[in-house]
Coordinates of N, CA and C in Angstrom, one line a residue:
D1 N 97.6 79.8 95.3 CA 98.6 78.8 95.8 C 99.7 79.6 96.6
R2 N 100.1 80.7 96.1 CA 101.2 81.5 96.7 C 100.7 82.0 98.1
F3 N 99.4 82.4 98.2 CA 98.9 82.9 99.5 C 98.9 81.7 100.5
R4 N 98.4 80.6 100.0 CA 98.4 79.4 100.9 C 99.8 79.0 101.3
Q5 N 100.8 79.1 100.4 CA 102.1 78.8 100.8 C 102.7 79.8 101.8
L6 N 102.4 81.1 101.7 CA 102.9 82.0 102.7 C 102.2 81.8 104.0
T7 N 100.9 81.5 104.0 CA 100.2 81.3 105.2 C 100.7 80.1 106.0
N8 N 100.9 79.0 105.3 CA 101.4 77.8 105.9 C 102.8 77.9 106.5
Q9 N 103.6 78.7 105.7 CA 105.0 78.9 106.2 C 105.0 79.7 107.5
A10 N 104.2 80.8 107.5 CA 104.1 81.6 108.7 C 103.6 80.9 109.9
R11 N 102.5 80.1 109.7 CA 101.9 79.3 110.8 C 102.9 78.3 111.3
Q12 N 103.6 77.6 110.5 CA 104.6 76.6 110.9 C 105.7 77.3 111.8
R13 N 106.1 78.5 111.4 CA 107.1 79.2 112.2 C 106.6 79.5 113.6
Y14 N 105.3 80.0 113.6 CA 104.7 80.4 114.9 C 104.5 79.2 115.8
E15 N 104.0 78.1 115.2 CA 103.7 76.9 116.0 C 104.9 76.2 116.5
A16 N 106.1 76.6 116.2 CA 107.3 76.0 116.8 C 107.6 76.8 118.1
G17 N 106.9 77.8 118.4 CA 107.1 78.6 119.6 C 106.6 78.0 120.9
M18 N 106.8 78.7 122.0 CA 106.5 78.2 123.3 C 105.0 78.1 123.6
V19 N 104.2 79.1 123.3 CA 102.8 79.0 123.6 C 102.1 77.9 122.8
A20 N 102.4 77.9 121.5 CA 101.8 76.9 120.7 C 102.2 75.5 121.2
T21 N 103.4 75.3 121.5 CA 103.9 74.0 122.0 C 103.2 73.6 123.3
A22 N 103.0 74.6 124.2 CA 102.3 74.3 125.5 C 100.9 73.9 125.2
V23 N 100.2 74.5 124.3 CA 98.8 74.1 124.0 C 98.8 72.7 123.4
R24 N 99.7 72.5 122.5 CA 99.7 71.1 121.8 C 100.0 70.1 122.9
G25 N 100.9 70.3 123.9 CA 101.1 69.4 124.9 C 99.9 69.1 125.8
F26 N 99.2 70.2 126.1 CA 98.0 70.0 126.9 C 96.9 69.1 126.1
L27 N 96.7 69.4 124.9 CA 95.8 68.7 124.1 C 96.2 67.2 124.0
A28 N 97.5 67.0 123.8 CA 98.0 65.6 123.6 C 97.8 64.8 124.9
E29 N 98.0 65.5 126.1 CA 97.8 64.8 127.4 C 96.3 64.5 127.6
R30 N 95.5 65.4 127.2 CA 94.1 65.3 127.5 C 93.4 64.3 126.5
Y31 N 93.7 64.4 125.2 CA 93.0 63.7 124.2 C 93.8 62.7 123.4
G32 N 95.1 62.6 123.7 CA 96.0 61.8 122.9 C 96.7 62.5 121.8
R33 N 97.9 62.1 121.4 CA 98.7 62.8 120.5 C 98.1 62.8 119.1
E34 N 97.4 61.7 118.7 CA 96.9 61.7 117.3 C 95.7 62.7 117.2
A35 N 94.9 62.8 118.2 CA 93.8 63.7 118.2 C 94.3 65.2 118.2
A36 N 95.3 65.4 119.0 CA 95.9 66.7 119.2 C 96.5 67.2 117.9
E37 N 97.1 66.3 117.1 CA 97.7 66.7 115.8 C 96.7 67.0 114.8
R38 N 95.5 66.4 114.9 CA 94.4 66.7 113.9 C 93.8 68.0 114.2
C39 N 93.9 68.5 115.4 CA 93.2 69.7 115.9 C 94.2 71.0 115.6
T40 N 93.7 72.0 114.9 CA 94.5 73.2 114.8 C 94.4 74.0 116.0
L41 N 95.2 75.0 116.1 CA 95.2 75.9 117.3 C 93.9 76.7 117.4
V42 N 93.4 77.0 116.2 CA 92.1 77.7 116.2 C 90.9 76.8 116.7
M43 N 90.9 75.6 116.1 CA 89.9 74.6 116.5 C 89.9 74.3 118.0
S44 N 91.1 74.3 118.6 CA 91.2 74.0 120.0 C 90.5 75.0 120.9
G45 N 90.5 76.2 120.5 CA 89.8 77.3 121.3 C 88.4 77.6 120.9
E46 N 87.9 77.1 119.8 CA 86.6 77.5 119.3 C 85.5 77.1 120.3
P47 N 85.5 75.9 121.0 CA 84.5 75.7 122.0 C 84.5 76.7 123.1
L48 N 85.7 77.1 123.5 CA 85.8 78.0 124.7 C 85.2 79.4 124.3
R49 N 85.5 79.8 123.0 CA 85.0 81.1 122.6 C 83.5 81.1 122.4
S50 N 83.0 79.9 122.0 CA 81.5 79.8 121.8 C 80.8 79.8 123.2
L51 N 81.4 79.2 124.2 CA 80.9 79.2 125.6 C 80.9 80.6 126.1
E52 N 82.0 81.3 125.9 CA 82.1 82.7 126.3 C 81.1 83.6 125.7
G53 N 80.9 83.4 124.4 CA 79.9 84.2 123.6 C 78.5 84.0 124.1
H54 N 78.2 82.8 124.7 CA 76.9 82.5 125.2 C 76.8 82.7 126.7
G55 N 77.8 83.3 127.3 CA 77.8 83.5 128.7 C 77.9 82.3 129.6
A56 N 78.4 81.2 129.0 CA 78.5 79.9 129.8 C 79.9 79.8 130.4
P57 N 80.0 79.0 131.5 CA 81.3 78.9 132.2 C 82.3 78.1 131.4
R58 N 83.6 78.3 131.7 CA 84.6 77.5 131.1 C 84.7 76.1 131.8
P59 N 84.9 75.1 131.0 CA 85.0 73.7 131.7 C 86.1 73.7 132.7
S60 N 85.8 73.0 133.8 CA 86.7 73.1 135.0 C 88.0 72.4 134.7
F61 N 88.0 71.4 133.7 CA 89.3 70.7 133.5 C 90.3 71.5 132.6
I62 N 89.9 72.7 132.2 CA 90.8 73.5 131.5 C 91.2 74.7 132.4
P63 N 92.4 74.7 132.9 CA 92.8 75.8 133.8 C 92.7 77.2 133.1
E64 N 92.5 78.2 133.8 CA 92.3 79.5 133.3 C 93.5 80.0 132.4
A65 N 94.7 79.6 132.9 CA 96.0 80.0 132.2 C 96.0 79.3 130.9
M66 N 95.6 78.0 130.8 CA 95.7 77.3 129.6 C 94.6 77.8 128.6
A67 N 93.4 78.2 129.1 CA 92.4 78.8 128.3 C 92.9 80.1 127.6
M68 N 93.7 80.9 128.4 CA 94.3 82.1 127.8 C 95.3 81.7 126.8
N69 N 96.1 80.7 127.0 CA 97.1 80.3 126.1 C 96.5 79.8 124.8
M70 N 95.4 79.1 124.9 CA 94.7 78.6 123.7 C 94.2 79.7 122.9
D71 N 93.6 80.7 123.5 CA 93.1 81.9 122.8 C 94.3 82.7 122.1
H72 N 95.3 82.9 122.9 CA 96.5 83.6 122.4 C 97.1 82.9 121.3
A73 N 97.3 81.6 121.4 CA 98.0 80.9 120.3 C 97.2 80.9 119.0
A74 N 95.9 80.7 119.1 CA 95.0 80.8 117.9 C 95.1 82.1 117.3
H75 N 95.0 83.2 118.1 CA 95.0 84.5 117.6 C 96.2 84.9 116.9
E76 N 97.4 84.6 117.5 CA 98.6 84.9 116.8 C 98.9 84.1 115.6
S77 N 98.5 82.8 115.7 CA 98.7 81.9 114.5 C 98.0 82.5 113.3
V78 N 96.8 83.0 113.5 CA 96.0 83.6 112.4 C 96.6 84.9 112.0
E79 N 97.0 85.7 112.9 CA 97.6 87.0 112.6 C 98.8 86.9 111.7
F80 N 99.8 86.0 112.1 CA 101.0 85.8 111.3 C 100.6 85.1 110.0
G81 N 99.7 84.2 110.0 CA 99.3 83.5 108.8 C 98.7 84.4 107.8
L82 N 98.0 85.4 108.3 CA 97.3 86.3 107.3 C 98.1 87.6 107.0
G83 N 99.3 87.6 107.4 CA 100.1 88.7 106.8 C 100.8 89.6 107.8
L84 N 100.6 89.4 109.1 CA 101.3 90.3 110.1 C 102.8 90.2 109.8
G85 N 103.4 91.4 109.5 CA 104.8 91.4 109.2 C 105.2 90.9 107.8
N86 N 104.2 90.6 106.9 CA 104.5 90.1 105.6 C 103.6 90.9 104.6
A87 N 104.1 91.9 104.0 CA 103.3 92.7 103.1 C 102.7 91.9 101.9
E88 N 103.4 90.9 101.4 CA 102.9 90.1 100.3 C 101.7 89.3 100.7
A89 N 101.7 88.7 101.9 CA 100.6 87.9 102.3 C 99.4 88.8 102.6
T90 N 99.6 90.0 103.1 CA 98.5 91.0 103.4 C 97.9 91.4 102.0
R91 N 98.7 91.6 101.1 CA 98.3 92.1 99.7 C 97.4 91.0 99.1
L92 N 97.9 89.7 99.1 CA 97.1 88.6 98.5 C 95.9 88.3 99.3
G93 N 95.9 88.6 100.6 CA 94.8 88.2 101.5 C 93.6 89.2 101.4
C94 N 93.9 90.5 101.2 CA 92.8 91.4 101.2 C 93.0 92.5 100.1
G95 N 93.9 92.3 99.2 CA 94.1 93.3 98.1 C 92.8 93.6 97.3
L96 N 92.1 92.5 97.0 CA 90.8 92.7 96.2 C 89.8 93.5 97.0
L97 N 89.7 93.1 98.3 CA 88.7 93.8 99.1 C 89.0 95.3 99.2
I98 N 90.3 95.6 99.5 CA 90.7 97.0 99.6 C 90.5 97.8 98.3
A99 N 90.7 97.1 97.2 CA 90.5 97.8 95.9 C 89.0 98.1 95.7
D100 N 88.2 97.2 96.1 CA 86.7 97.4 96.0 C 86.3 98.5 96.9
M101 N 86.8 98.6 98.2 CA 86.5 99.6 99.1 C 86.9 101.0 98.6
R102 N 88.1 101.0 98.0 CA 88.6 102.3 97.5 C 87.8 102.8 96.3
R103 N 87.4 101.8 95.5 CA 86.5 102.2 94.3 C 85.2 102.8 94.8
Q104 N 84.6 102.2 95.8 CA 83.3 102.7 96.3 C 83.5 104.1 97.0
L105 N 84.6 104.2 97.8 CA 84.9 105.5 98.4 C 85.1 106.6 97.4
R106 N 85.9 106.3 96.4 CA 86.2 107.3 95.3 C 84.9 107.7 94.6
M107 N 84.0 106.7 94.4 CA 82.7 107.1 93.7 C 81.9 108.0 94.6
A108 N 82.0 107.8 95.9 CA 81.3 108.7 96.8 C 81.9 110.1 96.8
V109 N 83.2 110.2 96.7 CA 83.9 111.5 96.7 C 83.5 112.2 95.4
D110 N 83.4 111.5 94.3 CA 83.0 112.1 93.0 C 81.5 112.2 92.8
E111 N 80.8 111.9 93.9 CA 79.3 112.0 93.9 C 78.7 111.2 92.8
Q112 N 79.3 110.0 92.7 CA 78.7 109.0 91.7 C 78.3 107.7 92.4
S113 N 78.3 107.7 93.7 CA 77.9 106.5 94.4 C 76.4 106.5 94.8
G114 N 75.8 105.3 94.5 CA 74.4 105.1 94.9 C 74.3 104.8 96.3
P115 N 74.9 103.7 96.8 CA 74.6 103.3 98.2 C 75.4 104.2 99.2
R116 N 74.7 104.6 100.2 CA 75.3 105.3 101.3 C 75.9 104.4 102.3
L117 N 75.6 103.2 102.3 CA 76.1 102.2 103.3 C 76.3 100.9 102.6
V118 N 77.5 100.3 102.8 CA 77.8 98.9 102.3 C 78.1 98.0 103.5
V119 N 77.4 97.0 103.6 CA 77.6 96.1 104.8 C 78.2 94.8 104.2
R120 N 79.3 94.3 104.8 CA 79.9 93.1 104.4 C 79.9 92.1 105.6
S121 N 79.5 90.9 105.4 CA 79.6 89.9 106.4 C 80.8 89.1 106.3
A122 N 81.5 88.8 107.4 CA 82.8 88.2 107.3 C 83.1 87.3 108.5
H123 N 84.0 86.4 108.4 CA 84.5 85.6 109.5 C 85.4 86.4 110.3
D124 N 85.7 85.8 111.5 CA 86.6 86.5 112.4 C 88.0 86.7 111.8
V125 N 88.5 85.7 111.0 CA 89.8 85.8 110.4 C 89.8 86.9 109.4
S126 N 88.7 87.2 108.7 CA 88.7 88.3 107.8 C 88.7 89.7 108.5
V127 N 88.1 89.7 109.7 CA 88.3 90.9 110.6 C 89.7 91.2 110.9
V128 N 90.4 90.1 111.3 CA 91.8 90.2 111.7 C 92.6 90.7 110.5
M129 N 92.4 90.2 109.3 CA 93.1 90.5 108.1 C 92.9 92.0 107.7
L130 N 91.6 92.5 107.8 CA 91.3 93.8 107.4 C 92.0 94.8 108.4
L131 N 92.1 94.5 109.7 CA 92.7 95.3 110.7 C 94.2 95.4 110.4
I132 N 94.8 94.2 110.1 CA 96.3 94.2 109.8 C 96.6 95.1 108.6
A133 N 95.7 95.1 107.6 CA 95.9 95.9 106.4 C 95.9 97.4 106.8
H134 N 95.3 97.8 107.9 CA 95.2 99.2 108.3 C 96.2 99.4 109.4
G135 N 97.1 98.5 109.7 CA 98.1 98.7 110.7 C 97.5 98.6 112.1
L136 N 96.4 97.9 112.3 CA 95.7 97.7 113.6 C 95.7 96.3 114.0
R137 N 95.5 96.0 115.3 CA 95.4 94.6 115.8 C 94.4 94.5 116.9
T138 N 93.9 93.3 117.1 CA 93.1 93.1 118.3 C 94.0 92.5 119.3
P139 N 93.8 92.7 120.6 CA 94.6 92.2 121.7 C 94.4 90.7 121.9
S140 N 93.3 90.1 121.4 CA 93.1 88.7 121.5 C 92.1 88.3 120.4
W141 N 91.7 87.1 120.4 CA 90.8 86.6 119.3 C 89.5 87.5 119.3
P142 N 89.1 88.0 118.1 CA 87.9 88.9 118.0 C 86.7 88.2 118.6
R143 N 86.0 88.9 119.4 CA 84.8 88.3 120.0 C 83.6 88.2 118.9
F144 N 82.6 87.5 119.3 CA 81.4 87.4 118.4 C 80.9 88.8 118.2
A145 N 80.4 89.1 117.0 CA 79.8 90.4 116.6 C 80.9 91.5 116.5
S146 N 82.2 91.2 116.4 CA 83.2 92.2 116.1 C 82.9 92.9 114.8
S147 N 83.4 94.1 114.7 CA 83.1 94.9 113.5 C 84.3 95.9 113.2
V148 N 84.4 96.2 111.9 CA 85.3 97.2 111.4 C 84.5 98.1 110.5
I149 N 84.5 99.4 110.9 CA 83.8 100.4 110.1 C 84.7 101.4 109.4
V150 N 84.7 101.4 108.1 CA 85.5 102.4 107.3 C 84.5 103.4 106.8
E151 N 84.7 104.7 107.3 CA 83.7 105.7 107.1 C 84.4 106.9 106.3
L152 N 83.7 107.4 105.3 CA 84.1 108.6 104.6 C 83.4 109.8 105.2
L153 N 84.3 110.7 105.7 CA 83.8 112.0 106.3 C 84.2 113.2 105.5
R154 N 83.4 114.3 105.6 CA 83.8 115.5 104.9 C 83.6 116.7 105.8
D155 N 84.7 117.5 105.9 CA 84.7 118.6 106.8 C 83.8 119.7 106.2
I156 N 82.8 120.2 107.0 CA 81.8 121.1 106.4 C 82.5 122.4 106.0
Q157 N 83.5 122.9 106.8 CA 84.1 124.2 106.6 C 85.1 124.1 105.4
T158 N 86.0 123.1 105.4 CA 87.0 123.0 104.3 C 86.6 122.2 103.1
G159 N 85.7 121.3 103.3 CA 85.3 120.5 102.2 C 86.2 119.3 102.0
R160 N 87.2 119.2 102.8 CA 88.2 118.1 102.6 C 87.6 116.8 103.2
F161 N 88.1 115.7 102.5 CA 87.6 114.4 102.9 C 88.5 113.7 103.9
Q162 N 88.0 112.9 104.8 CA 88.8 112.1 105.7 C 88.2 110.7 105.8
I163 N 89.1 109.7 106.2 CA 88.7 108.3 106.4 C 88.8 108.0 107.9
R164 N 87.7 107.5 108.4 CA 87.7 107.1 109.8 C 87.6 105.5 109.8
V165 N 88.5 104.9 110.6 CA 88.5 103.5 110.8 C 88.2 103.2 112.2
L166 N 87.0 102.6 112.4 CA 86.5 102.3 113.8 C 86.3 100.8 113.9
A167 N 86.8 100.3 115.0 CA 86.7 98.8 115.2 C 86.2 98.5 116.6
Y168 N 85.3 97.6 116.7 CA 84.8 97.1 118.0 C 85.2 95.6 118.2
D169 N 85.7 95.3 119.3 CA 86.0 93.9 119.7 C 84.8 93.3 120.4
G170 N 83.9 92.7 119.6 CA 82.6 92.3 120.1 C 81.5 93.3 119.7
S171 N 80.3 93.1 120.2 CA 79.2 94.0 119.9 C 79.5 95.4 120.5
P172 N 79.3 96.5 119.8 CA 79.5 97.8 120.3 C 78.7 98.2 121.5
I173 N 77.5 97.6 121.6 CA 76.6 98.0 122.7 C 76.0 96.7 123.3
P174 N 76.8 95.9 124.1 CA 76.2 94.7 124.7 C 75.3 95.1 125.9
D175 N 75.8 95.9 126.8 CA 75.0 96.3 128.0 C 75.1 97.8 128.1
G176 N 75.4 98.5 127.1 CA 75.6 99.9 127.2 C 76.8 100.3 126.3
P177 N 77.2 101.6 126.2 CA 78.3 102.1 125.4 C 79.6 101.3 125.7
R178 N 80.3 101.0 124.7 CA 81.5 100.2 124.8 C 82.7 101.0 124.1
V179 N 83.8 101.0 124.8 CA 85.0 101.7 124.2 C 85.4 101.0 122.9
A180 N 85.7 101.7 121.9 CA 86.2 101.1 120.6 C 87.6 100.5 120.8
L181 N 87.8 99.5 120.0 CA 89.1 98.9 120.0 C 90.1 99.8 119.3
A182 N 89.6 100.5 118.2 CA 90.4 101.4 117.5 C 89.5 102.5 116.9
D183 N 90.0 103.7 116.9 CA 89.2 104.8 116.3 C 90.2 105.8 115.7
V184 N 90.5 105.7 114.4 CA 91.6 106.4 113.8 C 91.0 107.2 112.6
T185 N 91.2 108.5 112.5 CA 90.8 109.4 111.4 C 92.0 110.0 110.8
V186 N 92.1 109.9 109.5 CA 93.2 110.5 108.7 C 92.6 111.1 107.4
P187 N 93.4 112.0 106.8 CA 92.9 112.5 105.5 C 92.8 111.4 104.5
L188 N 91.9 111.6 103.6 CA 91.6 110.6 102.5 C 92.9 110.2 101.8
E189 N 93.7 111.3 101.5 CA 95.0 111.0 100.8 C 95.9 110.1 101.5
K190 N 95.9 110.3 102.9 CA 96.8 109.4 103.7 C 96.3 108.0 103.7
W191 N 95.0 107.8 103.8 CA 94.5 106.4 103.7 C 94.8 105.8 102.4
E192 N 94.7 106.5 101.3 CA 95.0 106.0 100.0 C 96.5 105.6 99.9
E193 N 97.3 106.5 100.5 CA 98.8 106.2 100.5 C 99.1 104.9 101.2
V194 N 98.4 104.7 102.4 CA 98.7 103.5 103.2 C 98.2 102.2 102.5
V195 N 97.0 102.3 101.8 CA 96.5 101.0 101.2 C 97.0 100.8 99.8
A196 N 97.6 101.8 99.2 CA 98.0 101.7 97.8 C 98.8 100.5 97.5
P197 N 99.8 100.1 98.3 CA 100.6 98.9 98.0 C 99.8 97.6 98.0
L198 N 98.7 97.6 98.6 CA 97.9 96.4 98.8 C 96.9 96.2 97.7
I199 N 96.6 97.2 96.9 CA 95.5 97.1 96.0 C 95.9 96.2 94.8
L200 N 94.9 95.3 94.5 CA 95.1 94.3 93.4 C 93.9 94.4 92.4
T201 N 94.2 94.1 91.1 CA 93.1 93.9 90.2 C 92.9 92.3 90.2
E202 N 91.8 91.9 89.5 CA 91.6 90.5 89.4 C 92.7 89.8 88.7
D203 N 93.2 90.4 87.6 CA 94.3 89.8 86.8 C 95.6 89.7 87.6
E204 N 95.9 90.8 88.3 CA 97.1 90.8 89.2 C 97.0 89.7 90.3
Y205 N 95.8 89.6 90.8 CA 95.6 88.5 91.9 C 95.9 87.1 91.3
V206 N 95.4 86.8 90.2 CA 95.6 85.5 89.6 C 97.1 85.3 89.3
Q207 N 97.7 86.3 88.7 CA 99.1 86.2 88.4 C 100.0 86.1 89.6
E208 N 99.8 86.9 90.6 CA 100.6 86.8 91.8 C 100.4 85.6 92.7
C209 N 99.3 85.0 92.5 CA 99.0 83.8 93.3 C 99.6 82.5 92.7
R210 N 100.1 82.6 91.5 CA 100.7 81.5 90.8 C 102.1 81.2 91.4
L211 N 102.4 79.9 91.6 CA 103.7 79.5 92.0 C 104.5 79.1 90.8
P212 N 105.9 79.3 90.8 CA 106.7 78.9 89.7 C 106.5 77.4 89.3
P213 N 106.6 77.1 88.0 CA 106.5 75.7 87.6 C 107.4 74.7 88.4
G214 N 106.8 73.6 88.8 CA 107.5 72.6 89.5 C 107.5 72.8 91.0
T215 N 106.9 73.9 91.5 CA 106.8 74.1 92.9 C 105.6 73.2 93.5
P216 N 105.9 72.5 94.6 CA 104.8 71.6 95.1 C 103.6 72.5 95.5
T217 N 102.4 72.0 95.3 CA 101.2 72.7 95.7 C 101.1 72.6 97.2
P218 N 100.9 73.8 97.9 CA 100.8 73.8 99.3 C 99.5 73.1 99.8
P219 N 99.4 72.6 101.0 CA 98.2 72.0 101.5 C 97.1 73.0 101.7
P220 N 95.9 72.6 101.7 CA 94.8 73.6 101.9 C 94.9 74.2 103.3
N221 N 94.5 75.5 103.4 CA 94.5 76.2 104.7 C 93.4 75.5 105.5
K222 N 93.7 75.2 106.7 CA 92.7 74.6 107.7 C 92.9 75.3 109.0
W223 N 91.9 76.2 109.3 CA 92.0 77.0 110.5 C 91.5 76.2 111.7

């Protein structure tokens, strides 16, 4: 409940801004105010992102500038809603995931890990949240097949461990080699220092998600 409360508060603040207001105005003019109010900023741009992902043209009745605004508004609404600038929201949003990743990396360091590769499937909003947790951002809404790779490396000469965070906005090889969105390598100790404030146990997550007695239950998140 606390995470939903933080998410809704952040999104409400963002949606009072200029870009979100312009998008809402366009939707209301095109489809009517009632329909526009039922549609979230993310929903408004989903058909356009689907068309782009399939190589189809943008509908002619949506100007290019408005299409950019719709993508920008959805992207920033999600970023702020998932914890950009709010450590508590980031912790509640991906603290359990970061804790599990750290556990698996530590097992590998201690030579107790079975799997050499762990693959996690996630929605685009989860990609945004994981990047925020690492101090990284996408310049726009993540494209289809975006990925975040967290890799454990070991220097052959020194034996010291490093963490590499590699992110691709879209498929890494659509028509050939593609430049990574982010490619950051730091000592393992530095990575653990950065993510330490985010790590949660299951019990901590349950406790920190509770709202004080008498607090109204926030509405469900609707992207």
